[in-house]
Coordinates of C-alpha atoms in Angstrom, one line a residue:
Chain A
M1 CA 59.6 -115.9 106.1
N2 CA 61.7 -116.6 103.0
L3 CA 65.2 -117.5 103.9
D4 CA 67.9 -116.5 101.5
L5 CA 70.8 -118.6 102.5
K6 CA 73.1 -116.5 100.3
Q7 CA 72.7 -113.7 102.9
L8 CA 73.8 -116.0 105.6
P9 CA 77.3 -117.0 104.6
H10 CA 78.3 -117.6 108.3
A11 CA 75.5 -120.0 109.0
K12 CA 77.7 -123.1 109.1
Q13 CA 80.3 -121.6 111.3
L14 CA 77.7 -120.0 113.6
F15 CA 75.8 -123.3 114.0
K16 CA 79.0 -125.2 114.7
Q17 CA 80.0 -122.8 117.5
L18 CA 76.6 -122.3 119.0
N19 CA 75.7 -126.0 118.8
S20 CA 78.9 -126.8 120.7
G21 CA 77.6 -124.8 123.6
T22 CA 79.8 -121.7 123.0
H23 CA 78.5 -118.2 123.8
L24 CA 79.4 -115.7 121.1
N25 CA 80.5 -112.4 122.4
R26 CA 80.5 -109.1 120.5
D27 CA 83.9 -108.0 121.7
H28 CA 85.6 -111.3 121.1
D29 CA 83.8 -113.0 118.1
H30 CA 83.3 -109.6 116.5
Q31 CA 82.7 -110.7 112.9
L32 CA 80.4 -113.6 113.7
F33 CA 78.4 -111.6 116.2
S34 CA 78.0 -108.7 113.7
A35 CA 76.7 -111.2 111.1
L36 CA 74.3 -112.6 113.6
E37 CA 73.0 -109.2 114.6
K38 CA 72.7 -108.0 111.1
H39 CA 70.5 -110.9 110.0
S40 CA 69.2 -111.9 113.4
E41 CA 65.7 -112.7 112.2
Q42 CA 66.8 -114.9 109.4
Y43 CA 69.3 -116.8 111.6
S44 CA 66.7 -117.2 114.4
E45 CA 64.3 -118.6 111.8
L46 CA 66.9 -120.9 110.3
F47 CA 68.0 -122.3 113.6
K48 CA 64.4 -122.6 114.8
T49 CA 63.7 -124.8 111.8
L50 CA 66.5 -127.0 112.9
G51 CA 65.1 -127.1 116.4
F52 CA 67.3 -124.6 118.2
E53 CA 66.3 -121.4 120.0
L54 CA 68.7 -118.6 119.4
V55 CA 69.1 -115.9 122.0
I56 CA 70.8 -112.7 121.1
N57 CA 71.2 -110.3 124.0
T58 CA 71.6 -106.6 123.1
R59 CA 74.4 -106.4 125.7
G60 CA 76.6 -108.3 123.3
Y61 CA 76.3 -112.1 123.6
A62 CA 74.4 -114.9 121.9
Y63 CA 73.8 -118.6 122.6
F64 CA 71.4 -121.5 122.0
K65 CA 68.9 -121.7 124.8
T66 CA 68.9 -124.9 126.7
E67 CA 66.7 -125.5 129.7
K68 CA 67.8 -129.0 130.5
T69 CA 71.0 -131.0 130.0
S70 CA 71.7 -134.5 131.0
N71 CA 75.4 -133.6 131.0
T72 CA 76.7 -133.7 134.5
D73 CA 79.9 -131.9 133.6
T74 CA 77.8 -128.8 132.5
H75 CA 75.9 -128.8 135.8
K76 CA 79.1 -129.0 137.8
L77 CA 80.8 -126.3 135.7
T78 CA 77.9 -123.8 135.9
K79 CA 77.8 -124.2 139.7
K80 CA 81.5 -123.7 140.0
L81 CA 81.3 -120.7 137.7
A82 CA 78.5 -119.2 139.8
L83 CA 80.6 -119.5 142.9
F84 CA 83.6 -118.0 141.2
M85 CA 81.6 -115.0 139.9
L86 CA 80.1 -114.4 143.4
L87 CA 83.6 -114.4 144.9
L88 CA 85.1 -112.2 142.2
F89 CA 82.3 -109.6 142.2
E90 CA 82.3 -109.4 146.0
Y91 CA 86.0 -108.8 146.0
Q92 CA 85.8 -106.1 143.3
A93 CA 82.8 -104.5 145.0
D94 CA 84.7 -104.3 148.3
A95 CA 87.5 -102.7 146.5
G96 CA 85.1 -100.0 145.2
V97 CA 85.6 -101.1 141.6
D98 CA 82.8 -100.4 139.1
L99 CA 81.1 -103.7 138.7
S100 CA 79.5 -102.8 135.3
R101 CA 82.9 -102.6 133.8
F102 CA 83.8 -106.2 134.5
D103 CA 84.9 -106.7 130.9
Q104 CA 87.9 -104.5 131.6
W105 CA 89.1 -106.4 134.7
R106 CA 92.3 -108.4 134.4
I107 CA 92.0 -111.7 136.2
D108 CA 95.6 -112.5 136.7
N109 CA 97.4 -115.0 138.8
E110 CA 97.7 -112.6 141.7
L111 CA 93.9 -112.0 141.8
M112 CA 93.2 -115.7 141.6
T113 CA 95.6 -116.4 144.4
I114 CA 94.0 -113.8 146.6
L115 CA 90.5 -115.3 145.9
W116 CA 91.9 -118.8 146.6
Q117 CA 93.5 -117.7 149.9
K118 CA 90.4 -115.8 151.1
H119 CA 87.9 -118.5 150.1
H120 CA 89.6 -121.8 149.8
S121 CA 87.4 -123.5 152.3
L122 CA 84.3 -122.5 150.4
L123 CA 85.8 -123.5 147.1
E124 CA 86.9 -126.8 148.5
T125 CA 83.3 -127.6 149.5
E126 CA 82.4 -127.2 145.8
D127 CA 85.2 -129.6 144.8
I128 CA 87.7 -127.0 143.8
N129 CA 90.6 -128.2 145.8
N130 CA 93.6 -126.2 144.7
M131 CA 94.7 -123.3 142.5
D132 CA 95.1 -125.5 139.5
E133 CA 91.5 -126.7 139.7
L134 CA 90.4 -123.1 140.1
K135 CA 92.3 -122.2 136.9
S136 CA 90.8 -125.2 135.1
V137 CA 87.3 -123.8 135.9
L138 CA 88.3 -120.7 134.0
K139 CA 89.8 -122.8 131.2
S140 CA 86.5 -124.6 130.9
A141 CA 84.6 -121.3 131.0
E142 CA 86.8 -120.1 128.1
R143 CA 85.7 -123.0 126.0
V144 CA 82.0 -122.0 126.3
G145 CA 82.6 -118.3 125.9
F146 CA 82.3 -116.7 129.4
V147 CA 86.0 -115.6 129.6
I148 CA 88.9 -115.1 127.3
N149 CA 92.6 -115.8 127.9
E150 CA 94.8 -112.9 127.0
N151 CA 98.5 -113.4 127.7
N152 CA 97.9 -115.8 130.5
N153 CA 95.4 -113.5 132.1
Y154 CA 91.7 -114.0 131.9
R155 CA 89.1 -111.4 131.0
L156 CA 85.3 -111.7 131.5
L157 CA 83.1 -111.5 128.4
A158 CA 79.6 -110.2 128.1
A159 CA 78.0 -113.7 128.4
V160 CA 78.8 -113.3 132.2
Y161 CA 75.6 -111.2 132.3
R162 CA 73.8 -114.5 132.4
Y163 CA 75.1 -115.0 135.9
L164 CA 74.8 -111.4 137.0
D165 CA 71.2 -111.2 135.8
L166 CA 70.5 -114.4 137.8
F167 CA 72.0 -112.9 140.9
E168 CA 69.9 -109.7 140.6
E169 CA 66.8 -111.7 139.8
L170 CA 67.2 -113.9 142.9
E171 CA 67.7 -110.8 145.0
L172 CA 64.6 -109.2 143.6
Q173 CA 62.6 -112.3 144.3
R174 CA 63.8 -112.3 147.9
A175 CA 62.9 -108.6 148.3
Y176 CA 59.4 -109.2 146.9
K177 CA 58.9 -112.2 149.2
K178 CA 60.0 -110.1 152.2
Q179 CA 57.7 -107.3 151.2
A180 CA 54.8 -109.7 150.7
N181 CA 55.5 -111.2 154.2
N182 CA 55.6 -107.8 155.8
T183 CA 52.3 -106.9 154.1
E184 CA 50.7 -110.1 155.3
Q185 CA 51.9 -109.5 158.9
A186 CA 50.7 -105.9 158.9
Chain B
M1 CA 87.0 -50.7 137.0
A2 CA 89.5 -51.9 134.4
N3 CA 89.6 -50.6 130.9
P4 CA 88.1 -53.2 128.6
R5 CA 90.8 -52.7 126.1
S6 CA 93.5 -53.4 128.6
I7 CA 91.7 -56.5 129.7
I8 CA 91.6 -57.8 126.1
R9 CA 95.2 -56.9 125.6
A10 CA 96.2 -58.7 128.8
L11 CA 94.2 -61.7 127.9
D12 CA 96.0 -62.0 124.6
K13 CA 99.4 -61.5 126.2
H14 CA 98.9 -64.0 129.1
W15 CA 96.5 -66.4 127.3
E16 CA 98.4 -69.6 128.2
V17 CA 98.4 -68.7 131.9
I18 CA 94.7 -67.7 131.9
E19 CA 93.7 -70.8 129.9
Y20 CA 95.5 -73.0 132.4
L21 CA 93.7 -71.3 135.3
I22 CA 90.3 -71.7 133.6
L23 CA 90.8 -75.3 132.8
T24 CA 91.8 -76.2 136.3
L25 CA 89.0 -74.1 137.8
S26 CA 87.0 -77.2 138.8
E27 CA 89.8 -78.3 141.1
Q28 CA 90.9 -74.9 142.4
S29 CA 89.4 -71.4 142.3
T30 CA 91.9 -69.4 144.3
W31 CA 95.7 -69.4 144.2
E32 CA 98.5 -68.3 146.4
S33 CA 100.9 -65.8 144.9
K34 CA 103.8 -68.3 145.1
T35 CA 101.7 -70.9 143.2
L36 CA 101.0 -68.3 140.5
L37 CA 104.7 -67.4 140.3
V38 CA 105.6 -71.0 139.8
L39 CA 103.0 -71.2 137.1
M40 CA 104.4 -68.1 135.3
K41 CA 107.8 -69.8 135.1
R42 CA 106.3 -72.7 133.2
F43 CA 105.3 -70.5 130.3
D44 CA 108.5 -69.1 128.8
T45 CA 108.5 -65.3 128.3
K46 CA 111.0 -62.6 128.5
E47 CA 109.4 -61.0 131.5
L48 CA 109.9 -62.1 135.0
P49 CA 107.2 -64.0 136.8
D50 CA 106.5 -61.3 139.3
E51 CA 106.2 -58.7 136.6
R52 CA 103.7 -60.9 134.7
L53 CA 101.7 -61.4 137.9
Q54 CA 101.7 -57.7 138.5
Q55 CA 100.4 -57.0 135.0
L56 CA 97.5 -59.5 135.5
V57 CA 96.6 -57.8 138.7
N58 CA 96.8 -54.3 137.1
A59 CA 94.6 -55.4 134.3
E60 CA 92.2 -56.7 136.9
I61 CA 92.2 -60.2 135.4
L62 CA 93.4 -61.5 138.8
V63 CA 91.8 -60.0 141.9
K64 CA 93.3 -60.1 145.3
L65 CA 91.0 -61.6 148.0
P66 CA 90.4 -59.3 151.0
R67 CA 92.6 -60.0 154.0
S68 CA 94.5 -62.7 152.2
D69 CA 97.5 -63.2 149.8
D70 CA 95.4 -65.4 147.6
Y71 CA 94.1 -64.4 144.2
E72 CA 91.0 -65.3 142.1
L73 CA 90.0 -64.7 138.6
N74 CA 87.8 -61.7 137.9
S75 CA 84.3 -63.1 137.5
I76 CA 83.7 -61.3 134.1
V77 CA 87.0 -62.7 132.8
R78 CA 86.2 -66.1 134.2
D79 CA 82.7 -66.3 132.5
F80 CA 84.0 -64.8 129.2
V81 CA 87.0 -67.2 128.9
S82 CA 85.0 -70.2 130.1
Q83 CA 82.5 -69.5 127.4
L84 CA 85.3 -69.3 124.8
L85 CA 86.8 -72.5 126.0
N86 CA 83.5 -74.3 126.4
E87 CA 84.4 -74.9 130.1
H88 CA 81.1 -74.8 131.9
Q89 CA 80.1 -74.9 135.5
L90 CA 76.6 -76.3 135.9
G91 CA 74.2 -73.5 136.8
L92 CA 71.5 -73.8 139.5
S93 CA 68.0 -74.9 138.6
S94 CA 66.8 -72.3 141.1
D95 CA 68.4 -69.6 138.8
I96 CA 66.0 -70.5 136.0
K97 CA 63.2 -70.7 138.5
N98 CA 63.9 -67.2 139.7
R99 CA 64.0 -65.9 136.2
I100 CA 60.7 -67.5 135.5
D101 CA 59.3 -65.7 138.5
E102 CA 60.7 -62.4 137.2
I103 CA 59.1 -63.0 133.8
N104 CA 55.8 -63.4 135.7
I105 CA 56.3 -60.0 137.3
A106 CA 57.3 -58.4 134.0
L107 CA 54.1 -59.9 132.4
E108 CA 52.0 -58.3 135.0
A109 CA 53.7 -55.0 134.3
L110 CA 53.0 -55.5 130.6
H111 CA 49.3 -56.0 131.4
L112 CA 49.2 -52.8 133.3
A113 CA 51.1 -50.9 130.6
M114 CA 48.6 -52.2 128.0
Y115 CA 45.7 -51.2 130.2
N116 CA 47.1 -47.7 130.8
N117 CA 48.3 -47.3 127.2
D118 CA 51.8 -46.5 128.6
T119 CA 54.1 -47.1 125.6
A120 CA 57.3 -46.4 127.6
M121 CA 56.4 -48.9 130.2
L122 CA 55.5 -51.4 127.5
I123 CA 58.9 -51.1 125.9
R124 CA 60.6 -51.5 129.2
G125 CA 58.6 -54.6 129.9
I126 CA 59.4 -56.1 126.6
K127 CA 63.1 -55.4 127.0
S128 CA 63.0 -56.9 130.5
I129 CA 61.3 -60.1 129.3
E130 CA 63.6 -60.3 126.3
K131 CA 66.7 -60.1 128.6
L132 CA 65.3 -62.8 130.9
L133 CA 64.5 -65.2 128.1
S134 CA 67.9 -64.6 126.6
E135 CA 69.5 -65.4 130.0
I136 CA 67.4 -68.6 130.4
T137 CA 68.4 -69.7 126.9
K138 CA 72.0 -69.0 127.6
Q139 CA 72.0 -70.9 130.8
L140 CA 70.2 -73.9 129.3
Q141 CA 72.8 -74.2 126.6
H142 CA 75.5 -73.6 129.1
D143 CA 74.1 -76.4 131.3
T144 CA 74.0 -78.9 128.5
H145 CA 77.7 -78.5 128.0
A146 CA 78.4 -78.6 131.8
I147 CA 76.5 -81.9 132.1
A148 CA 78.4 -83.3 129.2
D149 CA 81.7 -82.3 131.0
I150 CA 80.5 -83.9 134.3
V151 CA 79.7 -87.2 132.5
E152 CA 83.0 -87.1 130.7
R153 CA 84.9 -86.5 134.0
A154 CA 83.1 -89.5 135.6
K155 CA 83.8 -91.8 132.6
T156 CA 87.4 -90.9 132.3
A157 CA 88.3 -90.8 136.0
D158 CA 90.7 -93.4 137.3
N159 CA 89.2 -96.9 137.0
Q160 CA 90.6 -97.8 140.4
M161 CA 88.9 -94.9 142.1
P162 CA 85.9 -96.1 144.2
L163 CA 82.8 -95.9 142.2
A164 CA 80.9 -93.9 144.9
R165 CA 83.6 -91.1 144.7
R166 CA 83.8 -91.3 140.9
Y167 CA 80.1 -90.9 140.3
Q168 CA 79.4 -88.5 143.2
E169 CA 79.2 -85.5 140.9
V170 CA 76.9 -87.4 138.5
L171 CA 74.5 -88.3 141.4
D172 CA 74.6 -84.8 142.8
T173 CA 73.9 -83.4 139.4
Y174 CA 70.9 -85.7 138.9
E175 CA 69.4 -84.8 142.3
R176 CA 70.3 -81.1 142.2
Y177 CA 69.6 -80.3 138.6
I178 CA 67.8 -83.0 136.6
V179 CA 65.1 -83.7 139.1
P180 CA 64.1 -80.0 139.8
M181 CA 64.4 -79.2 136.1
T182 CA 62.1 -82.1 135.2
E183 CA 59.6 -80.8 137.7
L184 CA 60.0 -77.3 136.4
M185 CA 59.6 -78.3 132.8
D186 CA 56.8 -80.8 133.4
T187 CA 54.2 -80.3 130.7
G188 CA 51.5 -81.3 133.3
A189 CA 49.8 -79.1 135.9
S190 CA 52.9 -79.0 138.2
G191 CA 55.3 -77.6 135.6
K192 CA 55.9 -73.8 135.6
F193 CA 58.1 -73.4 132.6
Y194 CA 55.8 -74.2 129.6
P195 CA 52.6 -72.6 131.0
L196 CA 54.6 -69.4 131.5
L197 CA 56.0 -69.4 128.0
E198 CA 52.4 -70.0 126.7
Q199 CA 51.1 -67.2 128.8
T200 CA 54.0 -64.9 127.6
E201 CA 53.1 -65.8 124.0
T202 CA 49.4 -65.0 124.5
V203 CA 50.2 -61.6 126.1
L204 CA 52.7 -60.8 123.4
N205 CA 50.1 -61.7 120.7
A206 CA 47.5 -59.5 122.4
L207 CA 50.0 -56.7 122.7
S208 CA 50.9 -57.0 119.1
E209 CA 47.3 -56.7 118.0
Q210 CA 46.8 -53.7 120.3
L211 CA 49.9 -51.9 118.9
A212 CA 48.9 -52.7 115.3
T213 CA 45.4 -51.2 116.0
Q214 CA 47.0 -48.1 117.6
G215 CA 49.4 -47.7 114.7
A216 CA 52.5 -48.1 116.8
L217 CA 56.0 -47.7 115.5
I218 CA 57.3 -50.4 113.2
D219 CA 60.3 -50.8 115.5
H220 CA 58.1 -51.7 118.4
Q221 CA 56.1 -54.2 116.4
R222 CA 59.3 -55.8 115.1
G223 CA 60.6 -56.0 118.7
L224 CA 57.5 -57.9 119.6
R225 CA 57.9 -60.3 116.7
V226 CA 61.5 -61.0 117.7
L227 CA 60.4 -61.6 121.3
N228 CA 57.7 -63.9 120.1
A229 CA 60.2 -65.9 118.1
R230 CA 62.5 -66.0 121.1
V231 CA 59.7 -67.5 123.2
K232 CA 59.1 -70.2 120.6
E233 CA 62.9 -70.9 120.4
L234 CA 63.1 -71.2 124.2
Q235 CA 60.3 -73.8 124.2
R236 CA 62.4 -75.9 121.8
I237 CA 65.7 -75.4 123.6
G238 CA 64.1 -76.2 127.0
R239 CA 62.7 -79.5 125.7
E240 CA 66.0 -80.4 124.0
T241 CA 68.2 -79.4 127.0
L242 CA 66.2 -81.6 129.4
T243 CA 66.0 -84.5 127.0
N244 CA 69.7 -84.3 126.2
S245 CA 70.8 -83.8 129.8
S246 CA 68.7 -86.7 131.0
A247 CA 69.9 -88.9 128.2
T248 CA 73.5 -88.1 129.0
I249 CA 73.4 -88.4 132.8
T250 CA 70.7 -91.1 133.4
P251 CA 72.7 -94.1 132.0
L252 CA 75.6 -93.3 134.4
R253 CA 73.2 -93.0 137.3
D254 CA 71.6 -96.2 136.3
E255 CA 75.0 -97.8 136.0
Y256 CA 75.8 -96.8 139.6
R257 CA 72.4 -98.0 140.9
R258 CA 72.9 -101.3 139.1
H259 CA 76.3 -101.6 140.6
N260 CA 74.7 -101.2 144.0
N261 CA 71.9 -103.7 143.3
L262 CA 74.4 -106.2 142.0
S263 CA 76.8 -105.8 144.9
T264 CA 73.9 -106.2 147.4
A265 CA 72.7 -109.3 145.5
V266 CA 76.2 -110.8 145.4
A267 CA 76.8 -110.2 149.1
R268 CA 73.5 -111.7 150.1
L269 CA 73.9 -114.8 147.9
L270 CA 77.4 -115.4 149.0
G271 CA 76.2 -115.2 152.6
E272 CA 73.6 -117.8 151.7
V273 CA 76.2 -120.1 150.1
R274 CA 78.3 -119.9 153.2
K275 CA 75.4 -120.9 155.4
R276 CA 73.5 -123.4 153.2
G277 CA 75.9 -124.3 150.5
L278 CA 75.7 -123.7 146.8
K279 CA 73.3 -126.5 146.1
Y280 CA 70.6 -125.0 148.2
T281 CA 71.3 -121.4 147.1
F282 CA 70.8 -122.1 143.4
A283 CA 68.2 -124.5 142.0
D284 CA 69.7 -126.5 139.1
S285 CA 67.0 -125.0 136.9
D286 CA 68.1 -121.4 137.8
L287 CA 71.7 -121.6 136.7
P288 CA 72.7 -120.8 133.2
L289 CA 73.1 -123.9 131.0
W290 CA 74.4 -124.4 127.5
R291 CA 74.3 -127.0 124.9
K292 CA 76.8 -129.8 125.2
E293 CA 77.6 -131.2 121.7
Q294 CA 76.2 -134.6 121.3
P295 CA 78.5 -137.1 119.6
R296 CA 77.4 -137.4 116.0
R297 CA 79.1 -140.9 115.4
I298 CA 76.7 -143.7 115.2
T299 CA 78.0 -147.1 116.4
V300 CA 76.4 -150.5 116.2
D301 CA 75.6 -151.9 119.6
D302 CA 76.8 -155.5 120.4
S303 CA 73.3 -156.8 120.9
L304 CA 72.4 -155.6 117.3
K305 CA 75.5 -157.5 116.0
D306 CA 74.2 -160.7 117.7
F307 CA 70.8 -160.2 116.3
I308 CA 72.2 -159.7 112.7
A309 CA 74.3 -162.9 113.1
Q310 CA 71.2 -164.8 114.2
V311 CA 69.3 -163.4 111.2
R312 CA 72.0 -164.5 108.8
D313 CA 71.8 -168.1 110.1
Y314 CA 68.1 -168.1 110.2
Q315 CA 66.4 -171.3 109.1
P316 CA 62.6 -171.4 109.2
K317 CA 61.1 -174.0 111.5
T318 CA 58.6 -176.4 109.9
V319 CA 55.3 -176.7 111.8
V320 CA 53.0 -179.5 110.9
F321 CA 49.3 -178.4 111.2
P322 CA 46.6 -181.1 111.6
D323 CA 44.4 -181.9 108.6
L324 CA 40.7 -181.0 108.6
I325 CA 38.6 -183.9 109.6
D326 CA 34.8 -183.8 108.9
D327 CA 33.2 -186.0 111.7
G328 CA 29.7 -184.8 110.8
E329 CA 29.3 -183.2 114.2
T330 CA 30.8 -179.8 113.4
V331 CA 28.1 -177.3 113.9
Q332 CA 27.8 -174.6 111.3
Q333 CA 27.2 -171.2 112.6
E334 CA 23.5 -170.3 112.3
W335 CA 22.1 -167.2 111.0
L336 CA 19.5 -165.7 113.4
D337 CA 17.2 -162.9 112.6
E338 CA 17.8 -161.3 116.0
A339 CA 15.8 -158.2 115.3
A340 CA 12.7 -160.3 114.5
I341 CA 13.2 -162.5 117.6
E342 CA 13.5 -159.3 119.7
Q343 CA 10.3 -157.9 118.3
S344 CA 8.5 -161.2 118.8
L345 CA 9.7 -161.3 122.4
L346 CA 8.5 -157.7 123.1
N347 CA 5.1 -158.7 121.6
S348 CA 4.9 -161.7 123.9
L349 CA 5.7 -159.8 127.2
P350 CA 5.2 -160.6 130.0
I351 CA 7.0 -164.0 129.8
T352 CA 7.2 -166.1 133.0
D353 CA 10.0 -168.4 131.8
L354 CA 12.3 -167.1 129.0
M355 CA 14.1 -170.4 128.3
H356 CA 10.7 -172.2 128.1
W357 CA 9.5 -169.5 125.6
L358 CA 12.7 -169.8 123.5
I359 CA 12.4 -173.6 123.3
E360 CA 8.7 -173.3 122.4
N361 CA 9.2 -170.7 119.7
Y362 CA 12.7 -171.3 118.4
G363 CA 13.5 -174.9 119.4
Q364 CA 14.7 -175.6 115.9
Y365 CA 17.9 -173.7 116.6
Q366 CA 21.2 -175.3 117.9
D367 CA 21.6 -175.4 121.7
A368 CA 24.4 -172.9 121.6
S369 CA 22.4 -170.4 119.6
L370 CA 19.5 -170.7 122.0
I371 CA 21.7 -170.1 125.1
K372 CA 23.4 -167.2 123.3
L373 CA 19.9 -165.7 122.5
Y374 CA 18.9 -166.2 126.1
H375 CA 21.8 -164.2 127.4
R376 CA 21.3 -161.5 124.8
L377 CA 17.5 -161.1 125.5
I378 CA 17.8 -160.7 129.3
R379 CA 20.1 -157.7 128.7
L380 CA 17.7 -155.8 126.4
P381 CA 17.2 -152.3 127.8
T382 CA 13.4 -152.5 127.1
V383 CA 12.8 -155.5 129.3
L384 CA 13.1 -156.1 133.0
A385 CA 14.5 -159.6 133.7
V386 CA 14.1 -161.2 137.1
H387 CA 15.4 -164.6 138.3
Q388 CA 12.8 -167.2 139.2
N389 CA 13.2 -168.7 142.6
E390 CA 12.9 -172.3 141.4
L391 CA 15.4 -174.3 139.5
T392 CA 13.8 -175.5 136.2
R393 CA 15.0 -178.2 133.8
H394 CA 14.8 -177.8 130.0
E395 CA 15.5 -180.2 127.2
L396 CA 17.3 -178.6 124.3
K397 CA 18.1 -180.2 121.0
H398 CA 21.2 -182.1 122.1
H399 CA 21.5 -181.3 125.8
A400 CA 19.4 -180.8 128.9
I401 CA 20.1 -177.8 131.1
Q402 CA 19.0 -176.7 134.6
L403 CA 18.7 -173.0 135.4
Y404 CA 16.9 -170.4 137.4
S405 CA 15.2 -169.0 134.3
H406 CA 14.3 -165.4 134.0
S407 CA 10.8 -163.9 133.9
L408 CA 10.5 -160.9 131.6
T409 CA 8.3 -157.8 131.8
A410 CA 8.3 -154.6 129.8
H411 CA 10.6 -151.9 131.1
E412 CA 10.7 -148.3 130.2
P413 CA 14.4 -147.2 130.3
R414 CA 15.1 -143.8 131.8
P415 CA 15.9 -141.2 129.3

């Protein structure tokens, strides 16, 4: 493929953001994401040449794929975020709220307080010891593009699908295993 | 039976009221008289509310329910105004099924008419099929709008309303309408819709030929052509309706199902986290990761600085090597024609004492060369070397050696 860099005027800015671990989201980084979608093949090729695998999900987010990281902070944060997502989605499901419209939820102080009060013992076991630390998890998540802060309230972005897909995938695996066990026993 | 003109006039006069009733029909289909009177007041006119109500009843736009004070809209008015306002209630897939069955009966009648050459019966059959096809077409178009309305209602309903309630109508529609219609319009063996249309087309073509042969009236032939075109059009509309309806409603149904899958997954995983902890619920490799920017600044390590400092002060050490001294004993390396020696050895086999043989034939060589030859020759793949049991002594050029010398015989190596 011949790369015409004149067609990729956002290459520098995109690389800077993606290389810093940020997820780009269509509804937040609209201009950059559109540029990425428009010339997805060229950008993928360009970044591949530089040794990076670009993932663009049609549900509106993009990132550099990484399977390993030696950074312990990233490991800690992804675990804390997984727990927060589980607690938040369980709360919303119990309230009968449409889970697929998570990008419209407002995660305000009140909601965070409810989650903290309901699950503080579980959060503490994962080293989230008070409300401030819970907020700092979201603040860190904002830096890598999973949430956005709007007027002191957080809102989930499309990159959260990475966690939701994992949850569903694990559940599917469990169901398959169960089915296989049942078949074996029969 | 009300006069059509008076109905139209009443519709025009009381349009705001009737429009409101039609638009709220999905929530309420009958009204108490006091509700209607309150409603009349909302739309400002010179007439009193009860006078207006009476006019609507007289024009038979509102019909009083038997043994009750409640009113409902005249069904003709309801259908007519609903059509005008694009307000549609989803029809029943069984209605279409019934009409398909009726077309089947009408086709049989056509066959009979053709057989009996009964023109009057033919015309009745054609009219009947035409009416049924027209009704199916109308219902399919009507249903497309109705499904779009259902989806819109689900999408625009209150966000806080529990999802199961919000999407109930969507799920019902899918089960009650899309599934049976898909079965009905299946192009395979189980579908009834398309085979029937094809059959109708075949019968109409045969009939058309028969009428042409008999010299039937132009009007009758034109009627057949129109009917044929209507069959073709219905095939297209049927396909489009089902595709559009499925495409409109399926994403919402999938969304609901995904919601359920996700909420099940979340509940189960959270249960596992509570019992086993997060660490054992998610493997590190499962969780989403992202790049962490590596520092781009290159700094010089202290050990490198020490190394450079040492290099800067480097002074080469002087090493004194010894001079070459020729004491006359240094043995020059000999050149041996090893191939010739090997060949000579093979020709001399068997040899009872190799060292003896070497001294005898090559005694002119240095001691080291002979010993080296000895070790080389016993390893030749084409000879079998065996130790002698007795220790023998041999005088070489400069040294005497004692060894259990080898005896050699020819050996055929395995391929």
